[in-house]
């Protein structure tokens, strides 16, 4: 039995996964993202201890899926956004070695998402596939010839910060990185809400902040401004997908994250772009919605942990 951990910007999830890939126990908590890197990892350690006490199970290894650019070899966070205090430079592996004393791994959260979908979800059986997560930000991961491709600096797949000008006027849309006209500027949950409020004016005043489900409900109920911002996000995702297909000769893309809950609203834009700009290879680009929901990162981290103890998972 192994443990998988998803350290997210708002919440942390720990799952215990058996040799058949089944989640046998789980526990969550509020991520102390504005406190320190030490506090974030310690929460994960505490949640593992609580689950062990509750179930009588002790994991043989643990995998951590975490936001930011990570170094899997040193198990350290190389770079992270300002949303995580004291995260950049923090040695996650050293903390786990000290507190748990079991084999442990560190994986970028979007890479973990894709590993989860490869092991248990929409990407099962594929050797070449990319993943995009649409949440507070936009992330990407690439899996080539049966292995994650992370690049020499560990930053491969950062699709959220790829420039795009599909949507008219998008050139001035701000991105969280300080630049503009990026995929994240229009397809993240935060950007979709910001763009809706700018268009809807006073009629958006009663929309709860950060409530993507409520915004999607407005779009489904006939709110044109709401429907348009989701459709435009779809167009941008379609462009990113075609760029990936052309660059890496990929035929599959899995889309997850909270915004994918509005799949019915973003998929038409994706399909529109693909119809107008098909991959130059001529083969069909298959774009699927992720299947694992909020468990994808933790399950992918558990798959990484499983590899440390060389016990195959029955999928």
PDB file of C-alpha atoms in Angstrom, residues 143-293:
ATOM      1  CA  UNK A 143       4.058  11.977 -21.960  1.00  0.00           C
ATOM      2  CA  UNK A 144       6.199  10.694 -24.839  1.00  0.00           C
ATOM      3  CA  UNK A 145       7.212   7.134 -25.714  1.00  0.00           C
ATOM      4  CA  UNK A 146       5.977   5.817 -22.391  1.00  0.00           C
ATOM      5  CA  UNK A 147       7.602   8.394 -20.090  1.00  0.00           C
ATOM      6  CA  UNK A 148       6.976  11.877 -18.759  1.00  0.00           C
ATOM      7  CA  UNK A 149       8.926  14.491 -20.660  1.00  0.00           C
ATOM      8  CA  UNK A 150       9.868  17.212 -18.189  1.00  0.00           C
ATOM      9  CA  UNK A 151      12.620  18.986 -20.105  1.00  0.00           C
ATOM     10  CA  UNK A 152      16.150  19.850 -18.908  1.00  0.00           C
ATOM     11  CA  UNK A 153      14.859  22.440 -16.429  1.00  0.00           C
ATOM     12  CA  UNK A 154      11.716  20.536 -15.391  1.00  0.00           C
ATOM     13  CA  UNK A 155       9.418  23.098 -17.018  1.00  0.00           C
ATOM     14  CA  UNK A 156       8.242  21.264 -20.143  1.00  0.00           C
ATOM     15  CA  UNK A 157       4.518  21.478 -20.772  1.00  0.00           C
ATOM     16  CA  UNK A 158       3.952  24.947 -19.279  1.00  0.00           C
ATOM     17  CA  UNK A 159       1.184  25.572 -21.796  1.00  0.00           C
ATOM     18  CA  UNK A 160      -0.550  28.131 -19.624  1.00  0.00           C
ATOM     19  CA  UNK A 161       2.159  30.627 -20.480  1.00  0.00           C
ATOM     20  CA  UNK A 162       2.232  30.047 -24.223  1.00  0.00           C
ATOM     21  CA  UNK A 163       1.244  33.137 -26.257  1.00  0.00           C
ATOM     22  CA  UNK A 164      -2.014  32.992 -28.205  1.00  0.00           C
ATOM     23  CA  UNK A 165      -4.013  35.525 -30.198  1.00  0.00           C
ATOM     24  CA  UNK A 166      -7.038  33.540 -31.378  1.00  0.00           C
ATOM     25  CA  UNK A 167      -9.593  35.696 -29.576  1.00  0.00           C
ATOM     26  CA  UNK A 168      -9.925  39.297 -30.862  1.00  0.00           C
ATOM     27  CA  UNK A 169      -8.538  41.789 -28.370  1.00  0.00           C
ATOM     28  CA  UNK A 170      -6.815  39.100 -26.355  1.00  0.00           C
ATOM     29  CA  UNK A 171      -3.414  40.754 -26.758  1.00  0.00           C
ATOM     30  CA  UNK A 172      -4.017  42.979 -23.732  1.00  0.00           C
ATOM     31  CA  UNK A 173      -5.414  40.295 -21.416  1.00  0.00           C
ATOM     32  CA  UNK A 174      -3.151  40.095 -18.316  1.00  0.00           C
ATOM     33  CA  UNK A 175      -1.589  36.853 -17.107  1.00  0.00           C
ATOM     34  CA  UNK A 176      -0.592  36.007 -13.529  1.00  0.00           C
ATOM     35  CA  UNK A 177       3.054  35.786 -14.651  1.00  0.00           C
ATOM     36  CA  UNK A 178       3.053  39.519 -15.412  1.00  0.00           C
ATOM     37  CA  UNK A 179       2.904  39.162 -19.199  1.00  0.00           C
ATOM     38  CA  UNK A 180      -0.194  39.107 -21.391  1.00  0.00           C
ATOM     39  CA  UNK A 181      -1.930  37.183 -24.168  1.00  0.00           C
ATOM     40  CA  UNK A 182      -1.236  33.782 -22.671  1.00  0.00           C
ATOM     41  CA  UNK A 183      -3.519  30.751 -22.631  1.00  0.00           C
ATOM     42  CA  UNK A 184      -3.935  31.240 -18.885  1.00  0.00           C
ATOM     43  CA  UNK A 185      -5.078  34.812 -19.541  1.00  0.00           C
ATOM     44  CA  UNK A 186      -8.318  33.518 -21.026  1.00  0.00           C
ATOM     45  CA  UNK A 187      -8.820  29.837 -20.138  1.00  0.00           C
ATOM     46  CA  UNK A 188      -8.166  29.685 -16.385  1.00  0.00           C
ATOM     47  CA  UNK A 189     -11.093  29.791 -14.009  1.00  0.00           C
ATOM     48  CA  UNK A 190      -9.913  33.115 -12.610  1.00  0.00           C
ATOM     49  CA  UNK A 191      -9.607  34.648 -16.089  1.00  0.00           C
ATOM     50  CA  UNK A 192     -12.975  33.357 -17.266  1.00  0.00           C
ATOM     51  CA  UNK A 193     -14.635  34.996 -14.260  1.00  0.00           C
ATOM     52  CA  UNK A 194     -12.673  38.243 -14.670  1.00  0.00           C
ATOM     53  CA  UNK A 195     -13.586  38.506 -18.346  1.00  0.00           C
ATOM     54  CA  UNK A 196     -17.246  37.820 -17.610  1.00  0.00           C
ATOM     55  CA  UNK A 197     -17.401  40.531 -14.961  1.00  0.00           C
ATOM     56  CA  UNK A 198     -15.800  43.022 -17.356  1.00  0.00           C
ATOM     57  CA  UNK A 199     -18.443  42.281 -19.987  1.00  0.00           C
ATOM     58  CA  UNK A 200     -21.529  41.835 -17.814  1.00  0.00           C
ATOM     59  CA  UNK A 201     -21.004  44.916 -15.671  1.00  0.00           C
ATOM     60  CA  UNK A 202     -23.618  45.411 -12.962  1.00  0.00           C
ATOM     61  CA  UNK A 203     -25.441  42.198 -13.796  1.00  0.00           C
ATOM     62  CA  UNK A 204     -22.409  40.270 -12.523  1.00  0.00           C
ATOM     63  CA  UNK A 205     -22.514  41.941  -9.105  1.00  0.00           C
ATOM     64  CA  UNK A 206     -24.418  39.083  -7.474  1.00  0.00           C
ATOM     65  CA  UNK A 207     -22.126  36.358  -8.830  1.00  0.00           C
ATOM     66  CA  UNK A 208     -20.182  34.854  -5.878  1.00  0.00           C
ATOM     67  CA  UNK A 209     -16.440  35.365  -6.240  1.00  0.00           C
ATOM     68  CA  UNK A 210     -14.668  32.219  -7.406  1.00  0.00           C
ATOM     69  CA  UNK A 211     -17.886  30.295  -8.060  1.00  0.00           C
ATOM     70  CA  UNK A 212     -17.213  28.752 -11.462  1.00  0.00           C
ATOM     71  CA  UNK A 213     -20.220  26.447 -11.178  1.00  0.00           C
ATOM     72  CA  UNK A 214     -22.539  29.427 -10.736  1.00  0.00           C
ATOM     73  CA  UNK A 215     -21.010  31.137 -13.766  1.00  0.00           C
ATOM     74  CA  UNK A 216     -21.434  27.979 -15.850  1.00  0.00           C
ATOM     75  CA  UNK A 217     -25.060  27.779 -14.728  1.00  0.00           C
ATOM     76  CA  UNK A 218     -25.598  31.305 -16.027  1.00  0.00           C
ATOM     77  CA  UNK A 219     -24.169  30.315 -19.388  1.00  0.00           C
ATOM     78  CA  UNK A 220     -26.462  27.285 -19.580  1.00  0.00           C
ATOM     79  CA  UNK A 221     -29.428  29.473 -18.653  1.00  0.00           C
ATOM     80  CA  UNK A 222     -28.849  31.730 -21.655  1.00  0.00           C
ATOM     81  CA  UNK A 223     -26.502  34.428 -20.372  1.00  0.00           C
ATOM     82  CA  UNK A 224     -24.708  35.348 -23.609  1.00  0.00           C
ATOM     83  CA  UNK A 225     -21.705  36.993 -21.944  1.00  0.00           C
ATOM     84  CA  UNK A 226     -21.132  33.929 -19.785  1.00  0.00           C
ATOM     85  CA  UNK A 227     -21.481  31.544 -22.729  1.00  0.00           C
ATOM     86  CA  UNK A 228     -19.042  33.597 -24.805  1.00  0.00           C
ATOM     87  CA  UNK A 229     -16.213  33.597 -22.264  1.00  0.00           C
ATOM     88  CA  UNK A 230     -16.403  29.800 -21.992  1.00  0.00           C
ATOM     89  CA  UNK A 231     -16.534  29.415 -25.778  1.00  0.00           C
ATOM     90  CA  UNK A 232     -13.504  31.671 -26.207  1.00  0.00           C
ATOM     91  CA  UNK A 233     -11.611  29.639 -23.627  1.00  0.00           C
ATOM     92  CA  UNK A 234     -12.411  26.588 -25.749  1.00  0.00           C
ATOM     93  CA  UNK A 235     -10.975  28.246 -28.852  1.00  0.00           C
ATOM     94  CA  UNK A 236      -7.731  28.949 -27.030  1.00  0.00           C
ATOM     95  CA  UNK A 237      -7.494  25.379 -25.756  1.00  0.00           C
ATOM     96  CA  UNK A 238      -8.080  24.173 -29.310  1.00  0.00           C
ATOM     97  CA  UNK A 239      -5.172  26.272 -30.534  1.00  0.00           C
ATOM     98  CA  UNK A 240      -2.903  24.905 -27.799  1.00  0.00           C
ATOM     99  CA  UNK A 241      -3.951  21.369 -28.717  1.00  0.00           C
ATOM    100  CA  UNK A 242      -3.165  21.837 -32.406  1.00  0.00           C
ATOM    101  CA  UNK A 243       0.189  23.421 -31.571  1.00  0.00           C
ATOM    102  CA  UNK A 244       1.074  20.420 -29.425  1.00  0.00           C
ATOM    103  CA  UNK A 245      -0.047  18.007 -32.132  1.00  0.00           C
ATOM    104  CA  UNK A 246       2.037  19.771 -34.759  1.00  0.00           C
ATOM    105  CA  UNK A 247       5.124  20.106 -32.592  1.00  0.00           C
ATOM    106  CA  UNK A 248       5.218  16.675 -30.971  1.00  0.00           C
ATOM    107  CA  UNK A 249       3.111  14.576 -33.361  1.00  0.00           C
ATOM    108  CA  UNK A 250       0.621  13.826 -30.589  1.00  0.00           C
ATOM    109  CA  UNK A 251      -2.800  12.367 -31.244  1.00  0.00           C
ATOM    110  CA  UNK A 252      -4.337  12.547 -27.769  1.00  0.00           C
ATOM    111  CA  UNK A 253      -4.996  15.294 -25.217  1.00  0.00           C
ATOM    112  CA  UNK A 254      -6.696  14.955 -21.841  1.00  0.00           C
ATOM    113  CA  UNK A 255      -8.293  18.062 -20.292  1.00  0.00           C
ATOM    114  CA  UNK A 256      -8.963  18.269 -16.552  1.00  0.00           C
ATOM    115  CA  UNK A 257      -9.132  20.705 -13.661  1.00  0.00           C
ATOM    116  CA  UNK A 258     -12.101  22.514 -12.183  1.00  0.00           C
ATOM    117  CA  UNK A 259     -13.019  24.379 -15.366  1.00  0.00           C
ATOM    118  CA  UNK A 260     -13.464  21.056 -17.185  1.00  0.00           C
ATOM    119  CA  UNK A 261     -16.646  20.735 -15.135  1.00  0.00           C
ATOM    120  CA  UNK A 262     -18.051  23.105 -17.764  1.00  0.00           C
ATOM    121  CA  UNK A 263     -17.022  20.710 -20.549  1.00  0.00           C
ATOM    122  CA  UNK A 264     -20.294  21.214 -22.393  1.00  0.00           C
ATOM    123  CA  UNK A 265     -19.486  24.935 -22.610  1.00  0.00           C
ATOM    124  CA  UNK A 266     -15.809  24.769 -23.618  1.00  0.00           C
ATOM    125  CA  UNK A 267     -15.786  21.708 -25.883  1.00  0.00           C
ATOM    126  CA  UNK A 268     -17.677  23.401 -28.769  1.00  0.00           C
ATOM    127  CA  UNK A 269     -14.954  26.062 -28.999  1.00  0.00           C
ATOM    128  CA  UNK A 270     -12.276  23.369 -29.026  1.00  0.00           C
ATOM    129  CA  UNK A 271     -14.078  21.497 -31.815  1.00  0.00           C
ATOM    130  CA  UNK A 272     -14.569  24.705 -33.813  1.00  0.00           C
ATOM    131  CA  UNK A 273     -10.856  25.459 -33.754  1.00  0.00           C
ATOM    132  CA  UNK A 274      -9.927  21.882 -34.687  1.00  0.00           C
ATOM    133  CA  UNK A 275     -12.345  21.918 -37.609  1.00  0.00           C
ATOM    134  CA  UNK A 276     -10.873  25.155 -38.951  1.00  0.00           C
ATOM    135  CA  UNK A 277      -7.215  24.297 -38.202  1.00  0.00           C
ATOM    136  CA  UNK A 278      -6.773  20.501 -38.320  1.00  0.00           C
ATOM    137  CA  UNK A 279      -3.353  19.036 -37.457  1.00  0.00           C
ATOM    138  CA  UNK A 280      -0.989  19.089 -40.433  1.00  0.00           C
ATOM    139  CA  UNK A 281      -0.395  15.348 -39.998  1.00  0.00           C
ATOM    140  CA  UNK A 282      -3.958  14.749 -41.144  1.00  0.00           C
ATOM    141  CA  UNK A 283      -4.723  12.348 -38.321  1.00  0.00           C
ATOM    142  CA  UNK A 284      -7.561  12.886 -35.886  1.00  0.00           C
ATOM    143  CA  UNK A 285      -6.640  14.663 -32.671  1.00  0.00           C
ATOM    144  CA  UNK A 286      -8.587  12.994 -29.853  1.00  0.00           C
ATOM    145  CA  UNK A 287      -9.415  15.375 -27.005  1.00  0.00           C
ATOM    146  CA  UNK A 288     -10.982  13.808 -23.920  1.00  0.00           C
ATOM    147  CA  UNK A 289     -12.264  15.083 -20.619  1.00  0.00           C
ATOM    148  CA  UNK A 290     -10.347  13.692 -17.633  1.00  0.00           C
ATOM    149  CA  UNK A 291     -12.084  10.959 -15.655  1.00  0.00           C
ATOM    150  CA  UNK A 292     -10.590  11.136 -12.163  1.00  0.00           C
ATOM    151  CA  UNK A 293     -11.803  14.553 -11.042  1.00  0.00           C
TER     152      UNK A 293
END
